[in-house]
Short mmCIF file of C-alpha atoms in Angstrom, two decimals:
data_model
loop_
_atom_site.label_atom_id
_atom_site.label_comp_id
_atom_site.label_asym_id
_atom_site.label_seq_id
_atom_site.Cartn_x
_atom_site.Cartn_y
_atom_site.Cartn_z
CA UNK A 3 159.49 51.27 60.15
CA UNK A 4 160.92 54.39 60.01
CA UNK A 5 161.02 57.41 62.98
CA UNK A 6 162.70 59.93 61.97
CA UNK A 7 166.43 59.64 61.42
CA UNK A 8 166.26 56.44 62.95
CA UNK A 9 165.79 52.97 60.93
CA UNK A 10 164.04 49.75 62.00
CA UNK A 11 164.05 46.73 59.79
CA UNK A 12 161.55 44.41 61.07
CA UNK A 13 161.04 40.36 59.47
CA UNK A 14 158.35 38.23 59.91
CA UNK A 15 155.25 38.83 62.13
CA UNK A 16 151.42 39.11 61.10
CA UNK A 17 150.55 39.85 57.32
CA UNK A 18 154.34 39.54 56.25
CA UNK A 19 155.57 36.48 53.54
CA UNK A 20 158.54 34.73 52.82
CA UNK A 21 159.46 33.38 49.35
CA UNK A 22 162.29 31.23 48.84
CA UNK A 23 163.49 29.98 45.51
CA UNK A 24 163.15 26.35 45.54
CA UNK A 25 165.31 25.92 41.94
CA UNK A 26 162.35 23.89 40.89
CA UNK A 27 161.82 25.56 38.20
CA UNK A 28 165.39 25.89 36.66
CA UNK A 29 166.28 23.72 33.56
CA UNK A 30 168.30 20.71 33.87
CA UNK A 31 171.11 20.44 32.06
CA UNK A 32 171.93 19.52 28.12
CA UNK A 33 171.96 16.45 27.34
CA UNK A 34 174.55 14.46 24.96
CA UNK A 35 176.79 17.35 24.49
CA UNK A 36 179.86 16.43 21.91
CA UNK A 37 182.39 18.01 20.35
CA UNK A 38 181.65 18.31 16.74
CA UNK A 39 184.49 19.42 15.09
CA UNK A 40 187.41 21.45 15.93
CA UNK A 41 190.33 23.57 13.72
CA UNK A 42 193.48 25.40 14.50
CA UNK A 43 191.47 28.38 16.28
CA UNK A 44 187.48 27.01 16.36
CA UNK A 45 185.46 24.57 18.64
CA UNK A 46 181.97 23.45 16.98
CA UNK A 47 180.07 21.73 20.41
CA UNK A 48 176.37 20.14 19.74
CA UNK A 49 173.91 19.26 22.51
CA UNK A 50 170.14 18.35 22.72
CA UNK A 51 167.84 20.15 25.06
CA UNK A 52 167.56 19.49 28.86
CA UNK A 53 165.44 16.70 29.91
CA UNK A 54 163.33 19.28 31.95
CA UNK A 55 163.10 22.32 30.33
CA UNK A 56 159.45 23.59 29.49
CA UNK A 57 159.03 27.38 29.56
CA UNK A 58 161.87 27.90 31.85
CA UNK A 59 164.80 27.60 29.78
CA UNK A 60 165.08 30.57 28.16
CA UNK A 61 169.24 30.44 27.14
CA UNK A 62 172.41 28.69 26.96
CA UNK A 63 175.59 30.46 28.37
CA UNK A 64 178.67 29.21 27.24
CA UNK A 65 182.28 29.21 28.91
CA UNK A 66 185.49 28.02 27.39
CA UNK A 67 188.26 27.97 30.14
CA UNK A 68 192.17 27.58 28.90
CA UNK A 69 192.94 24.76 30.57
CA UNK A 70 196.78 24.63 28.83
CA UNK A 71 198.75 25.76 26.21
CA UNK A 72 202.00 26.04 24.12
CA UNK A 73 201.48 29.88 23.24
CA UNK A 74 203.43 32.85 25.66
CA UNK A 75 200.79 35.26 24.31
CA UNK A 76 198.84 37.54 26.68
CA UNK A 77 196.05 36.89 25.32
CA UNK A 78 196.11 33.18 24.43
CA UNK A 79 194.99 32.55 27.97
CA UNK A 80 191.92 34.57 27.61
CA UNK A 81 188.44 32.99 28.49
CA UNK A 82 185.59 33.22 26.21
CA UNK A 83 182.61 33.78 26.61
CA UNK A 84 179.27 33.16 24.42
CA UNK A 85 175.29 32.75 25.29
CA UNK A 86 172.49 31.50 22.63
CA UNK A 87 168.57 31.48 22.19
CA UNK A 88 166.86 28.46 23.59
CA UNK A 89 166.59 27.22 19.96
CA UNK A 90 170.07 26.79 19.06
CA UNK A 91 171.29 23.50 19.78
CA UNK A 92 174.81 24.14 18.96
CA UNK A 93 178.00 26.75 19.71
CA UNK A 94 180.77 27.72 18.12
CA UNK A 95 183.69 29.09 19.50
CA UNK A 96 186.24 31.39 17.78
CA UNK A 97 188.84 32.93 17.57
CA UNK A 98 190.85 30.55 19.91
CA UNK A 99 194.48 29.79 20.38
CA UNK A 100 196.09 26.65 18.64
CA UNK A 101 197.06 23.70 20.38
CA UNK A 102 195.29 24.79 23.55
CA UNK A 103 193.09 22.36 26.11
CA UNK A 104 189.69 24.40 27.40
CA UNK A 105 187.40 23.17 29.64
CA UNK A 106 183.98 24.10 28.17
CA UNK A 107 180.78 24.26 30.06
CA UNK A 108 177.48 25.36 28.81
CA UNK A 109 174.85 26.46 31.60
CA UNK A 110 171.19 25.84 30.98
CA UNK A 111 169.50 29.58 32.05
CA UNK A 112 166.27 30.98 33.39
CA UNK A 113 166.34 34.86 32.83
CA UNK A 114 169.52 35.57 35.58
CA UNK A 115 169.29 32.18 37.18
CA UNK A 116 171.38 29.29 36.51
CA UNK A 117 170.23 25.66 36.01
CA UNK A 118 171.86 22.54 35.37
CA UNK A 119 175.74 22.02 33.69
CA UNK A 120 177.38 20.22 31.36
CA UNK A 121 180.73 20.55 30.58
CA UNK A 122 183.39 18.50 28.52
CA UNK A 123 187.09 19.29 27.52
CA UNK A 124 188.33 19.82 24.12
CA UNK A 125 191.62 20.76 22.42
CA UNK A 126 192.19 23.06 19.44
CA UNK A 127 194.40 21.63 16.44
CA UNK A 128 198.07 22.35 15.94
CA UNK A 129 198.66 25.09 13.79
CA UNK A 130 201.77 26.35 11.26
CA UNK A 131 204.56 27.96 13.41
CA UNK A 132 204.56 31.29 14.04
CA UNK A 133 206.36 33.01 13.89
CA UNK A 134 208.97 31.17 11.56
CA UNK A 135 212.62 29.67 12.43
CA UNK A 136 215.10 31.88 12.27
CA UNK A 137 217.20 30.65 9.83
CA UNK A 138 219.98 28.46 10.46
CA UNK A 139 224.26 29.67 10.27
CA UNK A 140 227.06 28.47 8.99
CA UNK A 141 229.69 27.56 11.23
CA UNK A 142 232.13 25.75 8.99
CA UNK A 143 231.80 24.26 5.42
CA UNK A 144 235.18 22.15 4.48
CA UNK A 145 235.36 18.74 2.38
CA UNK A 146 231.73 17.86 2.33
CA UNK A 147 230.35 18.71 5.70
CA UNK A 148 228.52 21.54 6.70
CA UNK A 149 228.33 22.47 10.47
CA UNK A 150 225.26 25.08 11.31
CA UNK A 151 223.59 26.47 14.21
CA UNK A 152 220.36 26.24 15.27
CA UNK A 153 218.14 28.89 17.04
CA UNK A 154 215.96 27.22 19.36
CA UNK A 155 212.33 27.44 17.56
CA UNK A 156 209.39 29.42 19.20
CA UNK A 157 205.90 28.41 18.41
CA UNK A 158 203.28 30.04 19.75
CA UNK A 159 200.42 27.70 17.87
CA UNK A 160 201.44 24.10 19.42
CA UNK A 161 204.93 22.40 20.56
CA UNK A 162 208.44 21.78 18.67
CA UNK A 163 208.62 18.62 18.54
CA UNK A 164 210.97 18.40 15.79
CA UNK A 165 213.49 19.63 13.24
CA UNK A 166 213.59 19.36 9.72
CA UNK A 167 216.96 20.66 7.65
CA UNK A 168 216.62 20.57 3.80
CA UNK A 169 220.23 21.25 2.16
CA UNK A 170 220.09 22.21 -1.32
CA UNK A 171 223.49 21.71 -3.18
CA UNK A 172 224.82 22.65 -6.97
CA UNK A 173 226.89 20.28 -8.50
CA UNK A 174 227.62 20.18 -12.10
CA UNK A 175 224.51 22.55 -12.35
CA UNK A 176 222.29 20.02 -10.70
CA UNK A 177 220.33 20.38 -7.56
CA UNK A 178 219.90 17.77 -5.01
CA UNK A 179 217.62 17.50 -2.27
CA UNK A 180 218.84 16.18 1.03
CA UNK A 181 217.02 15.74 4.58
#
């Protein structure tokens, strides 16, 4: 009611109705949602429709959450973000960071409403360094040994777990491999 500058709100009484959401009609979630394949930067995740779904479902919104990761990158911790029609029973994400854990969940939707969740956790693949070793120096070279230095490697597409030195030597015109 309104007099003049003044502003009542009045609830309830004679000829008035309440309506509260009962989430009755929001969709349960997927079912039997896997991880179909994954690469250095891509997540394939399949599903099969919610048990109860009927004419409520009318999306998927999908959220892949960084859960860890080798990479320093701003942006390698970003989220992501995708939704899809009712009639796709799959999502890819791209464009991720190597060697990093997400936590994906995919929502079930009802216009703005959410329904039920499903969620699983999946790891991209271990990609080629980047950037590449610095190469290694020479400290001394006398009588058959060679003593080098190593800069510590920086990989921001999955850990260092290792190093591998190849020494390529000419003798009498011959080149030998050693590891």
């Amino acid at each position: 009611t309104i007099h003049g500058n003044n502003t009542e709100v009045i609830c309830g009484g004679d000829e008035v109705e309440s309506i509260y959401g009962t989430g009755s009609n929001l969709p349960d979630p997927v079912k039997n949602l896997k991880i179909n394949s994954t690469n250095e930067d891509k997540i394939l995740l399949t599903f099969e429709n919610p048990q109860r779904n009927g004419s409520e479902l009318t999306e998927f919104e999908a959220y892949a959450v960084v859960l860890s990761t080798y990479s320093t990158i701003p942006w390698a911790s970003r989220n992501h973000t995708k939704k899809v029609s009712k009639s796709m029973l799959r999502i890819e994400f791209s464009d991720l960071t190597p060697s990093t854990e997400y936590n994906i969940s995919i929502i079930s939707k009802n216009g703005d409403l959410d329904g039920g969740i499903a969620s699983t956790i999946a790891k991209t693949n271990l990609a080629p360094p980047d950037p590449r070793p610095n190469p290694p120096k020479i400290i001394n070279q006398k009588s058959g040994f060679v003593t080098i230095e190593i800069d510590r490697a920086v990989n921001y597409n999955g850990p260092v777990s290792n190093y591998l030195i190849v020494i390529h030597f000419v003798d009498d015109e011959l080149i030998h491999d050693f590891d």
